[in-house]
Amino acid sequence: MAWNTNLRWRLPLTCLLLQVALVVLFGVFVRYDRDADAHWVEDKLHSNSSDLDNEFYYRYPSFQDVHVMIFVGFGFLMTFLQRYGYSSVGFNFMLAAFGIQWALLMQGWFHSYQDGYILVGVKDAGGSMTIHTFGAYFGLTVTWILYRPNLYQSKERQSPVYHSDLFAMIGTLFLWMYWPSFNSAVSNHGDAQHRAAINTYCSLAACVLTAVALSSALHKKGKLDMVHIQNATLAGGVAVGTAAEMMLMPYGSLIVGFICGIVSTLGFVYLTPYLESNLRIQDTCGIHNLHGIPGIIGGIVGAVTAACANSKVYGQQGLAHAFEGFSTNWSSSIQGSFQAAGIFVSLAMALVGGIIVGIILKLPIWGQAADENCFDDDIYWEVPKDHTIYVSHPEDPNLKPSEP
Amino acid sequence: MAWNTNLRWRLPLTCLLLQVALVVLFGVFVRYDRDADAHWVEDKLHSNSSDLDNEFYYRYPSFQDVHVMIFVGFGFLMTFLQRYGYSSVGFNFMLAAFGIQWALLMQGWFHSYQDGYILVGVKDAGGSMTIHTFGAYFGLTVTWILYRPNLYQSKERQSPVYHSDLFAMIGTLFLWMYWPSFNSAVSNHGDAQHRAAINTYCSLAACVLTAVALSSALHKKGKLDMVHIQNATLAGGVAVGTAAEMMLMPYGSLIVGFICGIVSTLGFVYLTPYLESNLRIQDTCGIHNLHGIPGIIGGIVGAVTAACANSKVYGQQGLAHAFEGFSTNWSSSIQGSFQAAGIFVSLAMALVGGIIVGIILKLPIWGQAADENCFDDDIYWEVPKDHTIYVSHPEDPNLKPSEP
Amino acid sequence: MAWNTNLRWRLPLTCLLLQVALVVLFGVFVRYDRDADAHWVEDKLHSNSSDLDNEFYYRYPSFQDVHVMIFVGFGFLMTFLQRYGYSSVGFNFMLAAFGIQWALLMQGWFHSYQDGYILVGVKDAGGSMTIHTFGAYFGLTVTWILYRPNLYQSKERQSPVYHSDLFAMIGTLFLWMYWPSFNSAVSNHGDAQHRAAINTYCSLAACVLTAVALSSALHKKGKLDMVHIQNATLAGGVAVGTAAEMMLMPYGSLIVGFICGIVSTLGFVYLTPYLESNLRIQDTCGIHNLHGIPGIIGGIVGAVTAACANSKVYGQQGLAHAFEGFSTNWSSSIQGSFQAAGIFVSLAMALVGGIIVGIILKLPIWGQAADENCFDDDIYWEVPKDHTIYVSHPEDPNLKPSEP
């Protein structure tokens, strides 16, 4: 049999049509239940019911979930390069161990993971702006200053091998599974946390299907690219970070994820090469596609959702509860403006901070690798003397080891 | 020293005798404590104690546990083939992302994982019948229709390499650890959930020892086979699915696991080859041994346990609580008959559904791989150009790369 | 560019200075909050508040956390050897499945993980003495009796390959993340459990930075060694086991971790080779450095902390609550003496038990591997016929397969 295994149109169309149908059906049929709907906050404040029947669905997040994301998720996501796994897992481990102590010290045990303080009056529970947008553009600015024109000398290590991609999928899956905990971690206990978890699941799930669709559609033989599956499938979690705790509605979250799966994959295919060749920004891990653009989208979605908040959607008590702690002259348009300002403040701080740190890191005192030794654990780690042999592909009859 | 390292009799006998001893000791000494015993339900309904002291042992399950099983467990269990890891983890990821949305849509947030509704009046908390039996025979029927007589052309990729077996063990372990959560997820909050978790642990633990025993005993040099360790060790979780929430007793659960570890391993060694050569069913992952037979055993155990239910075992209130929601003319023999019928309904639906879907999948529009390209990520994925080199074994002095 | 990539002084000094600064800052600024401070136990006993706002930070441990440590953590930590991964994950799986049943049988469901009963009157929540010290010296005694002078014949398999080190890091990270659950598992529900978790995080985090520092400082080119990152980073969890639930203070925990990261790494570099060459103890996994010395340090820290306990530090009620269940003539110096005695009792039992078991295991009936076949799954497992090819290093122009 000589069947056509090129899925370039079949897989993308199936995924996209399915996902469009799900958005429509969610729009018609799916609403938050009482435990996740801001309307019912009054009821709950006066009742003593502990909603045990829903405990299975409404598990509250814990800091340990966030640790799994940081230690295992981040650590293994970056093992995709063939000879950079030790650095990926090991340096991430060091930084996380330092970060835990720093968090404890800075904000006290109560507030250790709440990074949004910087921007008073701005809601950013899942950190679309204060974590993802800031982090991405900070890093990209540093990268821009540290630009290495001769990095092609390390080109042969800037790609995965078969097993390294599977290690990276450990990271992707643990990030995906615990992202709802991350986005709901600092929200108000109760309906806001439930809502944040539901919205994040919806956005992430939609994002997987559209990332897969685009990955196949953009390959000339319709093949999927592991880089997209590892990264673009998570963009929905980033983009729903700010609005997750708001009344974004399940179908609204699906739309956010839908768009981000597409935009993020397009970014990997077209924008990353453009950034390197034209803007001198070498974005090896594609953080611009996973954290940068989705972070900005998340900021915009948050601003629009906040600007549309009203007592019809939240209930009178629910609205006060959801946006409590802000000025007595609160209005949804003021909140929306604050949110929009948050995006620009995050970007500005990222650029200024990135320039300062980039200049400091350019000093030749940090033990940086030479251009021809980048992406290689061997510089900083005692590495076993085995190494993967690059051979021509099985289909090629001349099977022999090639120079690495 | 030339010690005899053949464990063919020593290891199996040790494991089996130990496990028999544990069954006997559990029968004599181990009973459910108050928090897991149906007798005490009346007490608990009238008390406000929250049993904090037992919180360590009685953690309630959450949907996130089930996600770990589906995304990490299923995804990695199937990475055991040498060149099918991307498809295993990646396609599972896609399906799970779709499944989450489907579950939310179908049954609403409250009931998303409750698959047993199909069969009204039948108890099947852990899905022995409605999930495992149905799923296995549905899949096997599809496989039977899609039979490929020339699949031997892909034979060289239908085996593991060293590292792929370790990736698969990630899947096995996460499935094993969270299976008690899965089996107890939709049970009544309180003693039924606790009981379901305990019974599942007992069955799974016994199953590991007997699977190991049989794996060694059935190998001519007494060596263990990773396929059995990866799969048969989980059969106890399947087989206790229906009865987990019932008063099966800890020693009863051990016996279920004991039998299933043996039956499942026997299935891998004798039945799978027979199915392929005589019944034209190509069961690459051995689902018949992990889900099919153990699922049917689970249905039978559930029917017998339900038929034996009485107020002496459950307490008067406990019996009503455990089988609440059924007809007022309830009797244990009626319940037992319903349970037995559930097995046949599951099987019938699996066969009919499998035939329909199998015929649809036979249409040459799905991008199926040709016989010589099966079990190869390279058809649907952009795969790095490294590949494992097959060399003769270390003991062989002629160490050289061989044709893959 | 020919930058100097030798981090031998830069990385260690940075890590050590940072960690010293953190100890000082914690000493000045960081205290337990009300939920983790023994002082407030009286308040809490009289209030009905459930501290929901802190639920994110104060997740209580569960037995499932401990399962993740045992099944995944232990199982994968030992996959670092190139051809011993099946045995590592598989035999650990078997033993854990047996262990669960044994625990259920021995102590009943309520007390299954409480190993400290042996030593009445001695506090040892995280098992520094009863689990780690006992286990390590028991094992080392067995090893000493089973000494194999010709083990060098298996030397080529007694090292990792690139991917096996990454598998081992899965084990390390899951052990690290869930260790706070382990150390707080059997403590009193409430402030003691919270304190145990915080202290363990602090000790583990400090330990990572000093282990990294020493690993680099002790290598002639300043390179990090994966063995240290995999093991010494966990020593802080062992060493804080006994005192974790006591008022050790966050800075006290940092100091314990600080010391253990250093001592454990020194042990790997200097002591392990010495033990093998001079004391005939072959400690392949370095358990003396991860469990032995840190276990004894943990016993000492526990004895000193208990001996310093007073009502100023704990509050009057808090002191009674923390050391409840002991004699009415309780004093901190008696408690301290009991704790110190616990170390010696643990050591004595380990030596006696190890000698007995070692002699039994020396009998040639257990199917032991011959000296030239150690560290090889192939003896007990059906292993795929691929194997890693040892080639000269990429920098070496003569790229060719070498004898394994």
PDB file of C-alpha atoms in Angstrom, chain C residues 166-259:
ATOM      1  CA  LEU C 166      19.527  13.082  33.266  1.00  0.00           C
ATOM      2  CA  PHE C 167      17.329  10.174  34.330  1.00  0.00           C
ATOM      3  CA  ALA C 168      18.970  10.353  37.750  1.00  0.00           C
ATOM      4  CA  MET C 169      18.108  14.045  37.985  1.00  0.00           C
ATOM      5  CA  ILE C 170      14.412  13.111  37.757  1.00  0.00           C
ATOM      6  CA  GLY C 171      14.980  11.213  40.976  1.00  0.00           C
ATOM      7  CA  THR C 172      16.889  14.037  42.642  1.00  0.00           C
ATOM      8  CA  LEU C 173      14.299  16.682  41.856  1.00  0.00           C
ATOM      9  CA  PHE C 174      11.307  14.639  43.021  1.00  0.00           C
ATOM     10  CA  LEU C 175      13.137  13.735  46.217  1.00  0.00           C
ATOM     11  CA  TRP C 176      14.017  17.380  46.798  1.00  0.00           C
ATOM     12  CA  MET C 177      10.504  18.705  46.185  1.00  0.00           C
ATOM     13  CA  TYR C 178       8.734  16.207  48.421  1.00  0.00           C
ATOM     14  CA  TRP C 179      11.303  15.994  51.204  1.00  0.00           C
ATOM     15  CA  PRO C 180       9.517  18.673  53.240  1.00  0.00           C
ATOM     16  CA  SER C 181       6.427  16.432  53.153  1.00  0.00           C
ATOM     17  CA  PHE C 182       8.510  13.492  54.325  1.00  0.00           C
ATOM     18  CA  ASN C 183      10.085  15.344  57.233  1.00  0.00           C
ATOM     19  CA  SER C 184       6.751  16.750  58.388  1.00  0.00           C
ATOM     20  CA  ALA C 185       4.655  13.641  57.763  1.00  0.00           C
ATOM     21  CA  VAL C 186       4.397  12.313  61.310  1.00  0.00           C
ATOM     22  CA  SER C 187       4.700  15.602  63.192  1.00  0.00           C
ATOM     23  CA  ASN C 188       1.768  17.006  65.140  1.00  0.00           C
ATOM     24  CA  HIS C 189      -0.847  18.453  62.838  1.00  0.00           C
ATOM     25  CA  GLY C 190      -0.642  22.245  62.880  1.00  0.00           C
ATOM     26  CA  ASP C 191       2.342  24.393  63.736  1.00  0.00           C
ATOM     27  CA  ALA C 192       4.779  21.464  64.073  1.00  0.00           C
ATOM     28  CA  GLN C 193       4.029  20.241  60.551  1.00  0.00           C
ATOM     29  CA  HIS C 194       4.306  23.737  59.120  1.00  0.00           C
ATOM     30  CA  ARG C 195       7.598  24.314  60.916  1.00  0.00           C
ATOM     31  CA  ALA C 196       9.000  20.981  59.744  1.00  0.00           C
ATOM     32  CA  ALA C 197       8.219  21.858  56.130  1.00  0.00           C
ATOM     33  CA  ILE C 198       9.739  25.348  56.350  1.00  0.00           C
ATOM     34  CA  ASN C 199      12.885  24.126  58.097  1.00  0.00           C
ATOM     35  CA  THR C 200      13.358  21.403  55.528  1.00  0.00           C
ATOM     36  CA  TYR C 201      12.985  23.816  52.613  1.00  0.00           C
ATOM     37  CA  CYS C 202      15.533  26.142  54.180  1.00  0.00           C
ATOM     38  CA  SER C 203      18.072  23.415  54.817  1.00  0.00           C
ATOM     39  CA  LEU C 204      17.656  21.874  51.360  1.00  0.00           C
ATOM     40  CA  ALA C 205      17.939  25.217  49.589  1.00  0.00           C
ATOM     41  CA  ALA C 206      21.138  26.233  51.393  1.00  0.00           C
ATOM     42  CA  CYS C 207      22.572  22.794  50.779  1.00  0.00           C
ATOM     43  CA  VAL C 208      22.175  23.120  47.002  1.00  0.00           C
ATOM     44  CA  LEU C 209      24.292  26.260  46.870  1.00  0.00           C
ATOM     45  CA  THR C 210      27.129  24.978  49.052  1.00  0.00           C
ATOM     46  CA  ALA C 211      27.198  21.601  47.274  1.00  0.00           C
ATOM     47  CA  VAL C 212      27.551  23.437  43.958  1.00  0.00           C
ATOM     48  CA  ALA C 213      30.267  25.622  45.431  1.00  0.00           C
ATOM     49  CA  LEU C 214      32.323  22.714  46.712  1.00  0.00           C
ATOM     50  CA  SER C 215      31.793  20.622  43.598  1.00  0.00           C
ATOM     51  CA  SER C 216      33.350  23.339  41.469  1.00  0.00           C
ATOM     52  CA  ALA C 217      36.041  24.254  43.980  1.00  0.00           C
ATOM     53  CA  LEU C 218      37.286  20.678  44.251  1.00  0.00           C
ATOM     54  CA  HIS C 219      37.660  20.154  40.487  1.00  0.00           C
ATOM     55  CA  LYS C 220      40.924  21.238  38.966  1.00  0.00           C
ATOM     56  CA  LYS C 221      39.163  23.004  36.083  1.00  0.00           C
ATOM     57  CA  GLY C 222      36.278  24.195  38.253  1.00  0.00           C
ATOM     58  CA  LYS C 223      33.785  21.862  36.573  1.00  0.00           C
ATOM     59  CA  LEU C 224      30.685  20.635  38.356  1.00  0.00           C
ATOM     60  CA  ASP C 225      30.231  16.926  38.980  1.00  0.00           C
ATOM     61  CA  MET C 226      26.755  15.463  38.431  1.00  0.00           C
ATOM     62  CA  VAL C 227      27.250  12.996  41.295  1.00  0.00           C
ATOM     63  CA  HIS C 228      27.409  15.900  43.734  1.00  0.00           C
ATOM     64  CA  ILE C 229      24.444  17.711  42.209  1.00  0.00           C
ATOM     65  CA  GLN C 230      22.400  14.513  42.316  1.00  0.00           C
ATOM     66  CA  ASN C 231      23.229  13.603  45.910  1.00  0.00           C
ATOM     67  CA  ALA C 232      24.871  16.263  48.052  1.00  0.00           C
ATOM     68  CA  THR C 233      22.044  18.691  47.290  1.00  0.00           C
ATOM     69  CA  LEU C 234      19.751  16.405  49.270  1.00  0.00           C
ATOM     70  CA  ALA C 235      21.961  16.058  52.351  1.00  0.00           C
ATOM     71  CA  GLY C 236      20.276  19.081  53.941  1.00  0.00           C
ATOM     72  CA  GLY C 237      16.981  17.204  53.997  1.00  0.00           C
ATOM     73  CA  VAL C 238      18.580  14.303  55.842  1.00  0.00           C
ATOM     74  CA  ALA C 239      20.395  16.486  58.361  1.00  0.00           C
ATOM     75  CA  VAL C 240      17.323  18.464  59.352  1.00  0.00           C
ATOM     76  CA  GLY C 241      15.205  15.355  59.811  1.00  0.00           C
ATOM     77  CA  THR C 242      15.279  15.138  63.586  1.00  0.00           C
ATOM     78  CA  ALA C 243      15.092  18.841  64.377  1.00  0.00           C
ATOM     79  CA  ALA C 244      12.740  19.882  61.572  1.00  0.00           C
ATOM     80  CA  GLU C 245       9.662  19.988  63.794  1.00  0.00           C
ATOM     81  CA  MET C 246      11.524  21.798  66.588  1.00  0.00           C
ATOM     82  CA  MET C 247      12.043  25.558  66.914  1.00  0.00           C
ATOM     83  CA  LEU C 248      15.287  25.350  64.942  1.00  0.00           C
ATOM     84  CA  MET C 249      14.530  28.755  63.352  1.00  0.00           C
ATOM     85  CA  PRO C 250      14.853  29.386  59.602  1.00  0.00           C
ATOM     86  CA  TYR C 251      18.432  30.673  59.882  1.00  0.00           C
ATOM     87  CA  GLY C 252      19.335  27.616  61.964  1.00  0.00           C
ATOM     88  CA  SER C 253      18.046  25.398  59.165  1.00  0.00           C
ATOM     89  CA  LEU C 254      20.070  27.345  56.622  1.00  0.00           C
ATOM     90  CA  ILE C 255      23.199  26.757  58.685  1.00  0.00           C
ATOM     91  CA  VAL C 256      22.503  23.015  58.876  1.00  0.00           C
ATOM     92  CA  GLY C 257      22.061  22.858  55.099  1.00  0.00           C
ATOM     93  CA  PHE C 258      25.110  25.058  54.561  1.00  0.00           C
ATOM     94  CA  ILE C 259      27.331  22.674  56.501  1.00  0.00           C
TER      95      ILE C 259
END
